[in-house]
Short mmCIF file of C-alpha atoms and ligand atoms in Angstrom, two decimals:
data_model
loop_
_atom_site.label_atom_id
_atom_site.label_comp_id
_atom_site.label_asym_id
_atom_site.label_seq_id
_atom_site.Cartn_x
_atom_site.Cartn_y
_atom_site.Cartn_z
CA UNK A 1 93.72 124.09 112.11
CA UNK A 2 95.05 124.27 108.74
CA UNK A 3 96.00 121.03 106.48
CA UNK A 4 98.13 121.07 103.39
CA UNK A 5 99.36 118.16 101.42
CA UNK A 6 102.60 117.93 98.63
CA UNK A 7 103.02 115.07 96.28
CA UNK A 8 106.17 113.43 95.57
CA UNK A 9 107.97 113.14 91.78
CA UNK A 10 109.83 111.78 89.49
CA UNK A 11 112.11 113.04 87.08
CA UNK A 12 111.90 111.70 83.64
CA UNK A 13 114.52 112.15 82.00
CA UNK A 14 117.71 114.86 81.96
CA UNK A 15 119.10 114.13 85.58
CA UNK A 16 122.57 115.55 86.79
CA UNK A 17 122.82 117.47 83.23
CA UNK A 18 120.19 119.67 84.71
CA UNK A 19 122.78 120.78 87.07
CA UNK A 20 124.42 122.01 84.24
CA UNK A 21 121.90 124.22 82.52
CA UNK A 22 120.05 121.67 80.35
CA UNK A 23 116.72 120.67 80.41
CA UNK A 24 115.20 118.33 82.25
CA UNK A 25 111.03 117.17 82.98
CA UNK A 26 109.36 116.33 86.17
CA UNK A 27 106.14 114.71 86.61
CA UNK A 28 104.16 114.88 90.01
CA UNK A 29 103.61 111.17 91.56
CA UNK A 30 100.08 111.97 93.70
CA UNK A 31 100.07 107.89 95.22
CA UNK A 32 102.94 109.42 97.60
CA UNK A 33 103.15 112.65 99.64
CA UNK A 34 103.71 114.98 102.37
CA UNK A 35 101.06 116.38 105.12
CA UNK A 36 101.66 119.41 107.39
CA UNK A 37 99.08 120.79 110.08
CA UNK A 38 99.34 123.65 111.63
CA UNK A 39 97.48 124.43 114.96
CA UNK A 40 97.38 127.18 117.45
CA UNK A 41 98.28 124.59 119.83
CA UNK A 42 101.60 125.80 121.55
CA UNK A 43 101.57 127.10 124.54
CA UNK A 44 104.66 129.50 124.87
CA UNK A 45 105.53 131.95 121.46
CA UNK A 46 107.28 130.11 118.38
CA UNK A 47 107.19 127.40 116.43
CA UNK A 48 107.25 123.41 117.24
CA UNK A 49 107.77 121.04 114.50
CA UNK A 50 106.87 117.70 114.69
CA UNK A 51 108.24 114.90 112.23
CA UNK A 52 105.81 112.15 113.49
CA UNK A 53 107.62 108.94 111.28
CA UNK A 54 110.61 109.95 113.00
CA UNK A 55 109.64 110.97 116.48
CA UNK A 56 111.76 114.23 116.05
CA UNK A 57 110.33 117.63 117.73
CA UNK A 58 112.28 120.76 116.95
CA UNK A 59 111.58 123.93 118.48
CA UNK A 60 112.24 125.88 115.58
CA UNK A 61 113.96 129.05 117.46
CA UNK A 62 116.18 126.83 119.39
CA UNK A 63 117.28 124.90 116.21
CA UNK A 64 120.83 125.19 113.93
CA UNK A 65 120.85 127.55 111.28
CA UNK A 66 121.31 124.81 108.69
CA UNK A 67 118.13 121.75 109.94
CA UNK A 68 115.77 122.06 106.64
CA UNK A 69 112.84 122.03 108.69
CA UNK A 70 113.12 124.91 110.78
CA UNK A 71 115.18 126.32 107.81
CA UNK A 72 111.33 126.11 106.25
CA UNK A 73 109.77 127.81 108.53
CA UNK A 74 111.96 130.66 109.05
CA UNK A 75 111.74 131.60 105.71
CA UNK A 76 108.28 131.24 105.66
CA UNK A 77 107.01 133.46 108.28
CA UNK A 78 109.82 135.97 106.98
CA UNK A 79 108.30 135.97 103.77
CA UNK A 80 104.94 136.48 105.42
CA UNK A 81 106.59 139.33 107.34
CA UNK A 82 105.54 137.52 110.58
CA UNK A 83 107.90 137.28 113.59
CA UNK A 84 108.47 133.56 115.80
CA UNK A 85 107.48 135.37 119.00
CA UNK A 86 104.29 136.88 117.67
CA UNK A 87 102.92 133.07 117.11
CA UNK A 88 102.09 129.63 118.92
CA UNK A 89 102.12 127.22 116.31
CA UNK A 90 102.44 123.80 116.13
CA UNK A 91 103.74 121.78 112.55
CA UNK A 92 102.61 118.13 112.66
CA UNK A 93 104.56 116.47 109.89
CA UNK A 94 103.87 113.56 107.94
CA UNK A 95 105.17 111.61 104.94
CA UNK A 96 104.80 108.57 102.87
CA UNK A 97 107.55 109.63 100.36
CA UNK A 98 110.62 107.16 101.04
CA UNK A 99 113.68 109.20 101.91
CA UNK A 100 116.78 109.58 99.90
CA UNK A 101 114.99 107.43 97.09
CA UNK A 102 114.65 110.27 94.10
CA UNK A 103 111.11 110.60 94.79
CA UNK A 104 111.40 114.12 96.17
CA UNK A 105 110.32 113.82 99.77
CA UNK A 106 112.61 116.71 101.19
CA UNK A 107 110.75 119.23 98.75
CA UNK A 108 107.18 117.72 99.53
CA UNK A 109 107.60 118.28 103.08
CA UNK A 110 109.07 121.73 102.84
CA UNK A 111 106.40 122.41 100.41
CA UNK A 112 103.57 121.21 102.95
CA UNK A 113 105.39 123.38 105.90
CA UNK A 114 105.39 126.23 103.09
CA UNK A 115 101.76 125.53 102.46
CA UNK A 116 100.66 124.86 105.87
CA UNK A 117 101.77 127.43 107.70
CA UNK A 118 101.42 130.28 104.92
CA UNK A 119 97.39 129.43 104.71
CA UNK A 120 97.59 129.45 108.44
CA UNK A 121 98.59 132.94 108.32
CA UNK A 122 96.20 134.31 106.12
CA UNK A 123 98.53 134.29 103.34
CA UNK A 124 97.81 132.38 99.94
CA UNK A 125 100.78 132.08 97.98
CA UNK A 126 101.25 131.58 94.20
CA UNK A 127 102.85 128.02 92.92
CA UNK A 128 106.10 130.43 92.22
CA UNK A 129 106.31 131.71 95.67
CA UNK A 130 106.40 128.36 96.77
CA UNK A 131 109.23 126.91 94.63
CA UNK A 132 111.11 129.80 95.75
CA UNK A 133 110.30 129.01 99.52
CA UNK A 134 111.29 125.22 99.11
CA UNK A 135 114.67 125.71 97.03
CA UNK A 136 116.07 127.74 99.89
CA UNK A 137 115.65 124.41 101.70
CA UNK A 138 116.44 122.49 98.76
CA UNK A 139 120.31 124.26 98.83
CA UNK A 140 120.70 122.47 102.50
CA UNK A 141 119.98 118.82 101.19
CA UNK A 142 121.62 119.33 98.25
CA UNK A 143 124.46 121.75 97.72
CA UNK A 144 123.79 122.74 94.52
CA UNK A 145 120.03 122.01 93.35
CA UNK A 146 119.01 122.73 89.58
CA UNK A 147 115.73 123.86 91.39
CA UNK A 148 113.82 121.09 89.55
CA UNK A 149 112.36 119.28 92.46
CA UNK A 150 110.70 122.24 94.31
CA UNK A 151 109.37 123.65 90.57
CA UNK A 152 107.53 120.24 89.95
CA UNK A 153 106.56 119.62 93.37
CA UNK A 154 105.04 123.54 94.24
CA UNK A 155 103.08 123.25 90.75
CA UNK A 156 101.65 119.98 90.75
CA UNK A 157 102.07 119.51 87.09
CA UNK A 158 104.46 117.92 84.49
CA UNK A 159 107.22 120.38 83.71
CA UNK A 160 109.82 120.98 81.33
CA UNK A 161 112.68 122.46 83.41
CA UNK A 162 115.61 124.55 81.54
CA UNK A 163 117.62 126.81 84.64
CA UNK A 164 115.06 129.54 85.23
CA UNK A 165 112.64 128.99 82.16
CA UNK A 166 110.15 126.48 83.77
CA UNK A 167 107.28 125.48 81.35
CA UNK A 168 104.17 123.68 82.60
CA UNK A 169 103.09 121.29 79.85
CA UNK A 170 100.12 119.01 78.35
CA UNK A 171 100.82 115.52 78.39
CA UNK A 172 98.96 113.99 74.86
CA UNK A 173 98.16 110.94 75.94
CA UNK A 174 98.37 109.85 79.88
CA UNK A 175 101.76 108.14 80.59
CA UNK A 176 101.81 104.79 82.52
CA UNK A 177 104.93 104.48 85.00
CA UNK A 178 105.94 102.08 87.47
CA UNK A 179 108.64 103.25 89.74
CA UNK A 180 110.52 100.73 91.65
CA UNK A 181 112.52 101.17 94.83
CA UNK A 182 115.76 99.32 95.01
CA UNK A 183 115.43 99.89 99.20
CA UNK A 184 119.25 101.29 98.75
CA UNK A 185 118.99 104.98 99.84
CA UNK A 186 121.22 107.52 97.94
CA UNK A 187 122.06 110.94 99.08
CA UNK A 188 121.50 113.46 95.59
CA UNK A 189 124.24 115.91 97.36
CA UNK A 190 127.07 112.85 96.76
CA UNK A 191 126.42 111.77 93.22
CA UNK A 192 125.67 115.29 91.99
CA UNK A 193 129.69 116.00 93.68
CA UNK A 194 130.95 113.23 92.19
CA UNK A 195 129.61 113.80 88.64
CA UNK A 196 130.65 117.63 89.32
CA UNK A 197 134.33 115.96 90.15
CA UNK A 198 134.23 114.00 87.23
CA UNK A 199 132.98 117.25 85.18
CA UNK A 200 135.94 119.07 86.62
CA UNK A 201 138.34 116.43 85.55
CA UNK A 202 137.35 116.03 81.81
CA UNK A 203 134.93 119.08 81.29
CA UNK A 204 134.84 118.46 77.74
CA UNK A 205 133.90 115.00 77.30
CA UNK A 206 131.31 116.06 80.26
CA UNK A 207 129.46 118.87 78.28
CA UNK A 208 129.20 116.54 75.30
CA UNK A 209 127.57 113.63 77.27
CA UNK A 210 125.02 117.00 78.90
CA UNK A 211 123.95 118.22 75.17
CA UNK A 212 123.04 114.92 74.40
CA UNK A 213 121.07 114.21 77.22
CA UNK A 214 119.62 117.52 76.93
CA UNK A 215 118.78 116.33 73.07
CA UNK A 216 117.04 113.42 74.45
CA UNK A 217 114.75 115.78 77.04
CA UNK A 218 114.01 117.93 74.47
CA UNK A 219 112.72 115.17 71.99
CA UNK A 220 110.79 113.38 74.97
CA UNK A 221 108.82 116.57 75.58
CA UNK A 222 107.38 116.65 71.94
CA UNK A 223 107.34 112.83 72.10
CA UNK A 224 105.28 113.84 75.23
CA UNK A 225 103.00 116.43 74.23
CA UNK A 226 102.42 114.62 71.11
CA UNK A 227 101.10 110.87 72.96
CA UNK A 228 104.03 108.79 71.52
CA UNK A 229 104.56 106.75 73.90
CA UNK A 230 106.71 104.67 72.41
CA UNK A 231 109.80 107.22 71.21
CA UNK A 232 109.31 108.38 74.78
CA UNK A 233 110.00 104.40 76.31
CA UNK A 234 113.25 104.92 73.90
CA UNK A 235 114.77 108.23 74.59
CA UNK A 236 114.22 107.13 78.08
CA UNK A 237 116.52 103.94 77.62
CA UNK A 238 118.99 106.47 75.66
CA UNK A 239 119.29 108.46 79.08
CA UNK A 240 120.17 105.56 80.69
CA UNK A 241 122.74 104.79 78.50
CA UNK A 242 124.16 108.07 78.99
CA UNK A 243 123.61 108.49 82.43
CA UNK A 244 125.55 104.82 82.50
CA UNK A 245 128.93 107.04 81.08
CA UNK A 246 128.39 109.89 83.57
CA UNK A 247 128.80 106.51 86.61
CA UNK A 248 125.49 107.06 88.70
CA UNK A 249 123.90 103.96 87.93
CA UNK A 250 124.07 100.45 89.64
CA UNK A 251 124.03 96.58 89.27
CA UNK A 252 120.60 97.19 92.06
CA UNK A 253 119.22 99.10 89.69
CA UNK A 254 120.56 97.89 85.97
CA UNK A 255 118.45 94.78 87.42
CA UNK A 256 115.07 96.17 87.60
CA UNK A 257 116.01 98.14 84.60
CA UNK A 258 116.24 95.14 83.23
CA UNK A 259 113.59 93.04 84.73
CA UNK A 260 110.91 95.64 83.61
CA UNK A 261 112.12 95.81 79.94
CA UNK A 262 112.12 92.26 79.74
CA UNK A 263 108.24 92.12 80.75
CA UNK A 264 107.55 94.76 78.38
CA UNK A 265 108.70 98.04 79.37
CA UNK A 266 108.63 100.54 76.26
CA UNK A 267 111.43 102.08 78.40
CA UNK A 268 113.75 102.11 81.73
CA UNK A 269 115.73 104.23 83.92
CA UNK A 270 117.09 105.27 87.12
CA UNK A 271 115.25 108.43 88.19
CA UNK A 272 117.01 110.91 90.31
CA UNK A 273 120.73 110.71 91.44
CA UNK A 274 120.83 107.70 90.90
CA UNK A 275 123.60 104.33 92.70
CA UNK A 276 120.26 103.66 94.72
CA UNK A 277 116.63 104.72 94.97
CA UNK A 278 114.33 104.35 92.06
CA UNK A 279 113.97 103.23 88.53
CA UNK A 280 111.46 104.26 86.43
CA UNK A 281 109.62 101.99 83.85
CA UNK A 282 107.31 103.80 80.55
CA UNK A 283 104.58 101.00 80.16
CA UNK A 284 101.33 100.29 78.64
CA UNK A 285 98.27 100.81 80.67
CA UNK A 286 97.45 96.69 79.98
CA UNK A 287 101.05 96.11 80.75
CA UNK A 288 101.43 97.37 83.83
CA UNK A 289 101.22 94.63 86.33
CA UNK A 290 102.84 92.62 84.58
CA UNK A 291 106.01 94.98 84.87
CA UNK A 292 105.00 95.49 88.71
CA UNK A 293 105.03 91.82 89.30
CA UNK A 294 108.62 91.50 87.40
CA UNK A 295 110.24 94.26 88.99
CA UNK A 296 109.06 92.53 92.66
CA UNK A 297 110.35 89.73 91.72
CA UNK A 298 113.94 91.32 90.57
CA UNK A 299 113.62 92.33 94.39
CA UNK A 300 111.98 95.91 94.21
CA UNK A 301 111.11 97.14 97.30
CA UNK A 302 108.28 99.13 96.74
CA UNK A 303 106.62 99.25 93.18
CA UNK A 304 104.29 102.57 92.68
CA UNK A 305 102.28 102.38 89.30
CA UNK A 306 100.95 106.12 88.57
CA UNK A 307 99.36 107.60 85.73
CA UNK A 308 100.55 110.81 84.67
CA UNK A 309 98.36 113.53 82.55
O1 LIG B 401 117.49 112.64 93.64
P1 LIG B 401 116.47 113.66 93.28
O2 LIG B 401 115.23 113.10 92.71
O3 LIG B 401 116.25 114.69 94.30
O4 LIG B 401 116.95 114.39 91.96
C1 LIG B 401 118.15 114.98 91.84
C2 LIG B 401 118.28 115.42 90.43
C3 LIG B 401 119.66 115.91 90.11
O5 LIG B 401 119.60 116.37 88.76
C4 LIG B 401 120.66 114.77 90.20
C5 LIG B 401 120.11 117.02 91.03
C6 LIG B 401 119.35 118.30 90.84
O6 LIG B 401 119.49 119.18 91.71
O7 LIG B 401 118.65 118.48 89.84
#
């Protein structure tokens, strides 16, 4: 039997105008994740996976070309130069990453799979073969991924993300978030085609609202590495200003946006594609629940508080 386990994330700041070449950072969020075991267990050749919270079981040579999951494994055992019919193997799949929320649950379960069944095989792959594993999967969910979510996920570790340059960084001083669900789900693979039909329409005035989100991102990361807290909580509300213009926010969110500046957030924003899933709040480690009790009682969901170093 062989066990691996992915964490969720959040990105920080430089959403949508990642898409677009600019920068953008990632932190790991370990509270939530993704668990894949892989047994001998099957009793014809192939592959079964089973997505327990969902009650699905896909026999993975049976299944479309395009479901993520057996998508996953293909690519896997191809990498690992393994044919289907020369094993029996059985996926159990677990998660406590909410769906569609920006938290990054379709890359931590292809990242367990990736895990799970490469160790299962003998084979012990680097963080980078990983990535590259999940964003084949991350192209089904999303159309047209920047590649951030399977870089921060498959490395474990807050990264600065700029199209193939990824750069794992120290954090100065740990970073106090609370990330609150609005309980609306949001597909990424709509808002990123509606900001990309927006970007069409008035390229110009698009690229000008990216560099200066891409400014932000690359202030936060020396505000970042440097411990100021602070300018980070501000460039943070910047991004939401901007990210406001590019249409992605909403009132669900602009509410706990609100609700957590208001009991002391240093800074707030949406986090991810945004028009649903989670905001993100910078606090102070003796502010903290004070922030998660405001943001439950603006009607969050789910409130996560994680420390990031
Ligand atoms: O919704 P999430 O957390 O998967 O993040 C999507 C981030 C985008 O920049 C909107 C899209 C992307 O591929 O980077």
């Amino acid at each position: 039997m062989t066990r691996a386990q992915a964490p969720g994330k959040v990105i920080l700041l430089g959403e949508h105008s990642v898409v677009y070449g600019r920068p953008a950072i990632a932190v790991p969020v370990t509270e939530v994740r993704a668990t894949a075991v892989a047994t001998d267990a099957r009793a014809s050749p192939g592959v079964t996976v089973r997505a327990e919270d969902i009650g699905r079981t896909i026999d993975v040579a049976a299944a479309p070309s395009d479901e993520p999951l057996s998508v996953t494994v293909r690519n896997t055992l191809a990498f690992a130069g393994v044919s289907l019919d020369e094993v029996r193997i059985d996926l159990a799949v677990r998660s406590t990453i909410p769906v569609a929320s920006g938290l990054g649950s379709g890359a931590a379960v292809s990242t367990a799979i990736v895990r799970a069944l490469s160790r299962h095989l003998g084979l012990f792959l680097e963080a980078a073969s990983v990535s590259s594993l999940v964003y084949e999967t991350e192209k089904i969910h999303h159309g047209t991924p920047s590649g951030i979510d399977n870089t921060v996920v498959a490395y474990e570790r807050p990264v600065y993300f700029c199209g193939r340059d990824v750069e794992i960084f120290e954090v100065g001083q740990p970073i106090w978030l609370a990330i609150a669900d609005t309980g609306v789900p949001s597909l990424t693979r709509e808002t990123v085609a509606d900001v990309r039909a927006a970007w069409e329409h008035d390229t110009e005035a698009y690229e000008e609202l990216f560099d200066e989100i891409g400014g932000l991102v690359t202030e936060s990361r020396a505000a970042i590495s440097s411990g100021d807290t602070r300018a980070l909580g501000s460039l943070m509300d910047r991004n939401q200003g901007l990210l406001c213009e590019l249409d992605v926010s909403s009132p669900d969110l602009e509410a706990l946006i609100e609700a957590a500046k208001h009991a002391g957030a240093l800074g707030a924003k949406l986090s991810g594609g945004g028009r649903g899933g989670n905001a993100i709040a910078v606090v102070e480690p003796q502010g903290a629940e004070r922030v998660r009790d405001a943001l439950r009682a603006a009607g969050a969901r789910n409130v996560i508080v994680t420390e990031v170093k």
